[in-house]
Coordinates of N, CA and C in Angstrom, one line a residue:
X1 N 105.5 130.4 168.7 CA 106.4 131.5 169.0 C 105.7 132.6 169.7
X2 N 106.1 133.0 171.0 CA 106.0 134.4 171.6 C 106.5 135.9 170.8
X3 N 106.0 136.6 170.7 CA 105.7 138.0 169.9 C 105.6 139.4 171.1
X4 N 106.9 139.8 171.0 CA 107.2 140.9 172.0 C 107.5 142.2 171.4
X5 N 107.1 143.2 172.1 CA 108.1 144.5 171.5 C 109.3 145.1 172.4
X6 N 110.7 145.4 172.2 CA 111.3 145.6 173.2 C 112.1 146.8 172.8
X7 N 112.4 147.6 173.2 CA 113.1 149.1 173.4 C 114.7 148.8 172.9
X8 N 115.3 147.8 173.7 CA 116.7 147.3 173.4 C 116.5 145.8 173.7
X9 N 117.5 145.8 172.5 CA 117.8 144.4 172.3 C 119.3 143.6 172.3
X10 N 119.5 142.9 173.1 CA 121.3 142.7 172.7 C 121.4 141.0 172.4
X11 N 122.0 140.9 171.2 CA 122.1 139.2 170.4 C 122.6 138.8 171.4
X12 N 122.6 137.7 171.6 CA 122.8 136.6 172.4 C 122.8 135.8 171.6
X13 N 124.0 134.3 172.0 CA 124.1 133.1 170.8 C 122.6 132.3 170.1
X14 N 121.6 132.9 170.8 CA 120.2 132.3 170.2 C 119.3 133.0 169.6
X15 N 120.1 134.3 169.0 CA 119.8 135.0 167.8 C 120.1 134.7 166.9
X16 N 118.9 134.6 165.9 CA 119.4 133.8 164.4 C 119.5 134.7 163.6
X17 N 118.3 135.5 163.7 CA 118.4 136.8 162.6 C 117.7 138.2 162.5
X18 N 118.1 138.8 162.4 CA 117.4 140.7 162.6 C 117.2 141.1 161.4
X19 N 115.8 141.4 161.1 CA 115.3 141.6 160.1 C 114.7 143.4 159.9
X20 N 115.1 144.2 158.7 CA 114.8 145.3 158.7 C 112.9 145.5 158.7
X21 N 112.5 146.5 159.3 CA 111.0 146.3 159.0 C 110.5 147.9 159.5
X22 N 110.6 148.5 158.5 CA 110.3 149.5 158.7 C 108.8 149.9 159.2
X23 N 108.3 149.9 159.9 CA 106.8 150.1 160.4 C 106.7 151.0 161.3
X24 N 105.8 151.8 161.9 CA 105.4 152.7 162.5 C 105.2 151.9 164.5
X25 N 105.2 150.5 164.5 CA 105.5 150.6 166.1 C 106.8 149.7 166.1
X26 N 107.5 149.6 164.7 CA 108.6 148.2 165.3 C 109.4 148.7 164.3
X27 N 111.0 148.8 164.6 CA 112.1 148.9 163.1 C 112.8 147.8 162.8
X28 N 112.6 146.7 163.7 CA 113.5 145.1 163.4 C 112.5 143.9 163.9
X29 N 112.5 143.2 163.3 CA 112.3 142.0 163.8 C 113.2 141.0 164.0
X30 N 113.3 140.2 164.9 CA 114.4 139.5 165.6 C 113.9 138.1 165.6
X31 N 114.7 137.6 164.9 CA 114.4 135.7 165.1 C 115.2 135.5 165.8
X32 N 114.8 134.6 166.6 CA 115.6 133.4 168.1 C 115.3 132.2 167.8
X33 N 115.8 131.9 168.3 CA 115.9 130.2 168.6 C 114.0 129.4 168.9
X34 N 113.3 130.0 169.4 CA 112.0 130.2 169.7 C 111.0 131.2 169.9
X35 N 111.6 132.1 169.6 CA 110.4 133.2 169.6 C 111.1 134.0 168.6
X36 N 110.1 135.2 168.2 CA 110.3 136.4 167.7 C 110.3 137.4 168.5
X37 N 110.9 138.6 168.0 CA 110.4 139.8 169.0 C 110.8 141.1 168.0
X38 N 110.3 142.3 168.3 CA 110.4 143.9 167.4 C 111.3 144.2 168.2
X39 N 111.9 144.9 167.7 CA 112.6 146.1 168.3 C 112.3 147.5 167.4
X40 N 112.2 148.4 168.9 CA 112.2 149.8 168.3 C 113.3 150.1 167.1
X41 N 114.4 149.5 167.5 CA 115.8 150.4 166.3 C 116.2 149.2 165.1
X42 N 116.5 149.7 164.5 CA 117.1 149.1 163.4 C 118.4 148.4 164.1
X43 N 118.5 147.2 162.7 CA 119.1 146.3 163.2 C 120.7 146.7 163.4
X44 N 121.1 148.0 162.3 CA 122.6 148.3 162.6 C 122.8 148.9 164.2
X45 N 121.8 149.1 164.8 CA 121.4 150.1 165.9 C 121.7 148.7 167.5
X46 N 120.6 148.0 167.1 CA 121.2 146.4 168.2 C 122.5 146.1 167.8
X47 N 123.2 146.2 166.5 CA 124.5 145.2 166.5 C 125.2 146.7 167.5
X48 N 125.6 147.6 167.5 CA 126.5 148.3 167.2 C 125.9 148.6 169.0
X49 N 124.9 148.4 169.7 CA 124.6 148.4 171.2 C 124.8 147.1 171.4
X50 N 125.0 145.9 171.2 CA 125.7 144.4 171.2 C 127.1 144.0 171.0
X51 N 127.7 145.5 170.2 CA 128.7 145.2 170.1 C 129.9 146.2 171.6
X52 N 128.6 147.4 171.4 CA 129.1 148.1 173.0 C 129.1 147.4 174.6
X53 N 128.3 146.3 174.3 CA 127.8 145.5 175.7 C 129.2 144.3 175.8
X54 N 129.4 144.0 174.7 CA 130.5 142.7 174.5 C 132.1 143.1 174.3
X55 N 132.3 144.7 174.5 CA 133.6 144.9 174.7 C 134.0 146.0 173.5
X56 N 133.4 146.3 172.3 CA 134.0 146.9 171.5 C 132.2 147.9 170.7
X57 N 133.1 148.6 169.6 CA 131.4 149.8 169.0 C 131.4 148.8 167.5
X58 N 130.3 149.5 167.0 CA 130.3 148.2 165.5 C 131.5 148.9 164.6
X59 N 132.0 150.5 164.9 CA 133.0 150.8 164.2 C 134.3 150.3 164.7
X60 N 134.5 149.8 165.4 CA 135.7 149.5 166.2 C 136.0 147.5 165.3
X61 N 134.7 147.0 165.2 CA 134.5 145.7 165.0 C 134.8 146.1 163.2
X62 N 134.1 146.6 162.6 CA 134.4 146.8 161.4 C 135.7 147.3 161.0
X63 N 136.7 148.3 161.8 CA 137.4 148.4 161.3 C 138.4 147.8 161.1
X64 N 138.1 146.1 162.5 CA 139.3 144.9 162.2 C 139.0 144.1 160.9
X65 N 137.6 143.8 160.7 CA 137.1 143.0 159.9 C 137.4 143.9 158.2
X66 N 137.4 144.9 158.3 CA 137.8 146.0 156.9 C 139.5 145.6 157.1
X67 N 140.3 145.3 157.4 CA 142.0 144.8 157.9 C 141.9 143.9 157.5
X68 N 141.4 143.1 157.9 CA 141.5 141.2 158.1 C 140.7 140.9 155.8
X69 N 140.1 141.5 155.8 CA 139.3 141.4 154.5 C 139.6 142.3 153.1
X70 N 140.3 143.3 153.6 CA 140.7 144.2 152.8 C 139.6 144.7 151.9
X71 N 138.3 144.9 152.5 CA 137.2 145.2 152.1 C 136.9 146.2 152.5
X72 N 135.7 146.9 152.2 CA 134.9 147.6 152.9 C 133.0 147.3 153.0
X73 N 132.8 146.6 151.9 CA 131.5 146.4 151.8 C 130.8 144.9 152.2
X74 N 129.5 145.1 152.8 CA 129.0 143.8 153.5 C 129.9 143.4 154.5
X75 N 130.7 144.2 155.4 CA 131.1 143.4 155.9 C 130.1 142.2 157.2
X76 N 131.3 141.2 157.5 CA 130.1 140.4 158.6 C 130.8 141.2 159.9
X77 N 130.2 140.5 161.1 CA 130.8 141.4 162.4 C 130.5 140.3 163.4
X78 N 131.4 140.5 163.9 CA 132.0 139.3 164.7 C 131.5 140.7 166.4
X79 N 130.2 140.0 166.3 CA 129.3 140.6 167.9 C 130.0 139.8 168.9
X80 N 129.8 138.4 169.1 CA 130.5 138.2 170.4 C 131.6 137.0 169.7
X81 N 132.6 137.1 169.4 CA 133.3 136.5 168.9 C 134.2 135.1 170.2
X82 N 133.9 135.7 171.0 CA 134.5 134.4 171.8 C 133.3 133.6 172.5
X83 N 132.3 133.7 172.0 CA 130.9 132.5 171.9 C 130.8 132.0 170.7
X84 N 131.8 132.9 169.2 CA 131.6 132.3 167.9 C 130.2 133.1 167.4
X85 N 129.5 134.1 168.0 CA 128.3 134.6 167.3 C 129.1 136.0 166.7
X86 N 128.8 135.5 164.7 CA 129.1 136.2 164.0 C 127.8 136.5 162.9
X87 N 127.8 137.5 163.0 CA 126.7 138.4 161.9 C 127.0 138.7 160.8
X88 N 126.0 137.9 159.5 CA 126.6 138.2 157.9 C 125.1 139.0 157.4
X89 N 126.0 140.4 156.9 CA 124.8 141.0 156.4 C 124.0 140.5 154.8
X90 N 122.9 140.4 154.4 CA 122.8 139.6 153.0 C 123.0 140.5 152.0
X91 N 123.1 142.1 152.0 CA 123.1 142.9 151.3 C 124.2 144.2 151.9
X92 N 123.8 145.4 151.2 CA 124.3 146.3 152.0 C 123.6 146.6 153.2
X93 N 124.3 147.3 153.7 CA 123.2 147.9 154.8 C 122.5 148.9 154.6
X94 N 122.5 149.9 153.4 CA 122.1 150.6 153.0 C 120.6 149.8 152.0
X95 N 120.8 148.8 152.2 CA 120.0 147.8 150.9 C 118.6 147.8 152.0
X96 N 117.6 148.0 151.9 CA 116.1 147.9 153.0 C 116.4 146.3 153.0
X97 N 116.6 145.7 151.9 CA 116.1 144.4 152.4 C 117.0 143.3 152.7
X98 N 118.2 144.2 153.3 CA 119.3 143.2 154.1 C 118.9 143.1 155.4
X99 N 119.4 141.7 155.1 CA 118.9 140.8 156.7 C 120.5 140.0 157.2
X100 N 120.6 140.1 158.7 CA 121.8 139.9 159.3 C 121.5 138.7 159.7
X101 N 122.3 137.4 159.5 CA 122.2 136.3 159.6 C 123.2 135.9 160.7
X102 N 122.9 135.3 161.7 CA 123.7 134.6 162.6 C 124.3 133.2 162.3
X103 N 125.6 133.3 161.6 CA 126.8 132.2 161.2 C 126.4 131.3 161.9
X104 N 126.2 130.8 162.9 CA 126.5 129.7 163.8 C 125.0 129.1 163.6
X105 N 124.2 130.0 163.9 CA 122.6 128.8 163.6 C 122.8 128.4 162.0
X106 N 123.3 128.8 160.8 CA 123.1 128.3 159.5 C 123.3 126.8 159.3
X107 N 122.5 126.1 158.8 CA 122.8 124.3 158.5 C 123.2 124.6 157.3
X108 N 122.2 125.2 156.3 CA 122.9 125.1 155.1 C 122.2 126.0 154.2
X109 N 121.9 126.6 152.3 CA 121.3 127.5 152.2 C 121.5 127.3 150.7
X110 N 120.4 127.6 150.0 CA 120.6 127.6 148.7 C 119.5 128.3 147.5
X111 N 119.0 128.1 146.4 CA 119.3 129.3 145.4 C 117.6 128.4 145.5
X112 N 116.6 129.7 145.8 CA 115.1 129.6 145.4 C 114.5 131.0 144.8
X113 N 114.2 130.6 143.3 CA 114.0 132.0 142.9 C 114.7 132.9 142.5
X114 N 114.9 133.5 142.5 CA 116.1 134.8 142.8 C 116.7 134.9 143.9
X115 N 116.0 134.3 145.0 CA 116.4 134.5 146.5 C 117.3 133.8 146.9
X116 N 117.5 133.5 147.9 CA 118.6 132.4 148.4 C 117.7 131.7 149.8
X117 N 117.4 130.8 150.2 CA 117.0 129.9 151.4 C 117.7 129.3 152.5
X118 N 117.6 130.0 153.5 CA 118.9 129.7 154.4 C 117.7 128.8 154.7
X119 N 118.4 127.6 155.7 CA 118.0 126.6 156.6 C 118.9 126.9 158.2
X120 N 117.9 126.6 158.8 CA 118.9 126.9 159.8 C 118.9 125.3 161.1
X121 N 119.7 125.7 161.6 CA 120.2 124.3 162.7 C 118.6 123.0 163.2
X122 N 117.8 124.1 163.4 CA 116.1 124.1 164.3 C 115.7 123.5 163.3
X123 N 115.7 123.4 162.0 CA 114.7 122.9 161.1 C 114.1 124.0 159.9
X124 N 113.8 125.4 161.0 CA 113.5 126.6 160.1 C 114.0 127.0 159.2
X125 N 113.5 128.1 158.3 CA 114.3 128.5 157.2 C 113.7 130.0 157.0
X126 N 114.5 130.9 156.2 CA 114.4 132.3 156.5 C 114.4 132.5 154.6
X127 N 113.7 133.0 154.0 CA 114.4 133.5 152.8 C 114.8 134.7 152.6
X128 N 116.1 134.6 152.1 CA 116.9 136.3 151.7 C 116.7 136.8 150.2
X129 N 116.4 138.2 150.2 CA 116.4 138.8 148.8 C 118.3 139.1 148.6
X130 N 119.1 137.7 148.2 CA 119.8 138.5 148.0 C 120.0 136.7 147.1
X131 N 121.4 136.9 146.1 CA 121.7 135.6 145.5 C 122.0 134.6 145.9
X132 N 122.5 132.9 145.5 CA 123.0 132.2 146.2 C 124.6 132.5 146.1
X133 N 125.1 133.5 145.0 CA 126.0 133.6 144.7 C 126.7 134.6 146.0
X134 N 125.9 135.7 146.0 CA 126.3 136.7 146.5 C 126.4 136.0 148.3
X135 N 124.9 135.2 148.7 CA 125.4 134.8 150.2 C 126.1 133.8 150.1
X136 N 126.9 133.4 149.3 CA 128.1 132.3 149.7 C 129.5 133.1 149.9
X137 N 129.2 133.9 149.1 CA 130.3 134.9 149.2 C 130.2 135.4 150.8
X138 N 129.5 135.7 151.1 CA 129.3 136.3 152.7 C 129.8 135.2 153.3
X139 N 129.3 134.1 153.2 CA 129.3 133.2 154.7 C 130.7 132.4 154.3
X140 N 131.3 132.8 153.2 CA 132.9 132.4 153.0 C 133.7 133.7 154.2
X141 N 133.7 134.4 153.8 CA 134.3 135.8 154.2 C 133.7 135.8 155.4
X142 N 133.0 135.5 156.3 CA 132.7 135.4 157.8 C 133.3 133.8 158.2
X143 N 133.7 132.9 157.1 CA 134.5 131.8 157.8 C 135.8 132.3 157.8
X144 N 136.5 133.2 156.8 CA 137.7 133.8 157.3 C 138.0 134.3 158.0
X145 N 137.0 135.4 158.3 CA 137.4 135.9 159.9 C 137.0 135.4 160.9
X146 N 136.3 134.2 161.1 CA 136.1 133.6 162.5 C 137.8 132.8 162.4
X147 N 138.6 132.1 161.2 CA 139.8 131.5 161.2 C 140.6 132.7 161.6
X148 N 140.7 133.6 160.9 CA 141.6 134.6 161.5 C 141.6 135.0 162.9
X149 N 140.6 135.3 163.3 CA 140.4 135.5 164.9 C 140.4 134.2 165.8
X150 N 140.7 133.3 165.2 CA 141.0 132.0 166.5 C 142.3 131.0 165.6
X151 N 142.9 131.9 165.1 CA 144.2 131.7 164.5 C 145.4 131.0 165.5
X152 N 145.6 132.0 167.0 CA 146.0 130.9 167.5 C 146.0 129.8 168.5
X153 N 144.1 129.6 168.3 CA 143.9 128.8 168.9 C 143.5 127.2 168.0
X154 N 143.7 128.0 166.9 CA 143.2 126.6 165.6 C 144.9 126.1 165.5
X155 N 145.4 126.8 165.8 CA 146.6 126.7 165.0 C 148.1 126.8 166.1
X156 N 147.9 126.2 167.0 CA 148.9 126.6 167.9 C 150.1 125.4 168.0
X157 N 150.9 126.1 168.8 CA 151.8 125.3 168.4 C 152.8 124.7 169.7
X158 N 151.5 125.1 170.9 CA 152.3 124.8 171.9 C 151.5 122.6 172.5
X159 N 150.5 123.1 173.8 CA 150.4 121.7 173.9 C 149.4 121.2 173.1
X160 N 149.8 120.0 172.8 CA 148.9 119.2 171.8 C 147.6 118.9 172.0
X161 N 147.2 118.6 173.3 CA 145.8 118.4 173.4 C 145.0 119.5 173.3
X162 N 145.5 121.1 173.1 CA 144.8 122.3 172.9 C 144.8 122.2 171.5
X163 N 145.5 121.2 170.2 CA 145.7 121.9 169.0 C 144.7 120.9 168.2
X164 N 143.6 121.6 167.2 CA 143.1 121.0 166.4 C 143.9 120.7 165.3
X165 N 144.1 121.4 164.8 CA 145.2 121.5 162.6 C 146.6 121.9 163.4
X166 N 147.1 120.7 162.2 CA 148.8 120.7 162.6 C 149.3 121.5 161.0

């Protein structure tokens, strides 16, 4: 893996995961698909400049995902939602050791320790300080709103070769 520092950063579908890291030359570290890289800002700081590059602010994206969930806390955030790249936070965001997980690279994830062990599509694996309980709950609640937001494309009712579920 290549090891960069970059000023700004904007997810792209081959972002896996933004990692808080408070240090004196880096405030995120960013897993991809093949490399790693720092970023100067925290990770709510790239979503919410990823979320201004792809059409909407992270408040704008939260406030459908707080509607659609009738939540307010942990929510995920649907960054580019018409590529399917959705971001589930493992904690609060106020939590140092929440890590934002990209839905779409996850294979599968389970209970090591206290922790939880995502696996991801690549082979790799990330471990989260948070439960297996608590990140199933996330990555349920980011399958709802990826269904709600392709609601009427999952579910349509016009020609049949566009419809998956009847």
């Amino acid at each position: 893996m290549t090891d960069c520092i970059t000023s700004v950063y904007i997810i792209s579908p081959r972002t896996k995961a933004i990692i808080l890291k408070e240090l004196t030359y880096y405030r995120s570290l960013i897993i991809e698909e093949n490399r790693e890289r720092k970023s100067l800002h925290k990770p709510e700081q790239i979503i919410d400049n990823s979320c201004l590059v792809y059409g909407s602010t992270l408040e704008g994206r939260k406030g459908a995902v707080r509607d659609i969930l009738k939540t307010s806390s942990k929510l995920p955030i649907p960054v580019i939602p018409e590529m399917g790249v959705y971001m589930i936070p493992t904690a609060s965001t106020k939590n140092k050791s929440c890590v934002w997980v990209a839905y779409h690279h996850i294979h599968s994830y389970q209970s090591h320790d206290q922790c939880t062990s995502i696996q991801f599509n690549d082979g790799s694996n990330l471990l989260a300080n948070t439960s297996l309980n608590t990140f199933d709950m996330q990555y349920k609640r980011t399958s709802q709103i990826i269904v709600h937001m392709n609601r009427s494309f999952l579910f349509s009712r016009g020609n049949p070769s566009k419809r998956i579920l009847r």
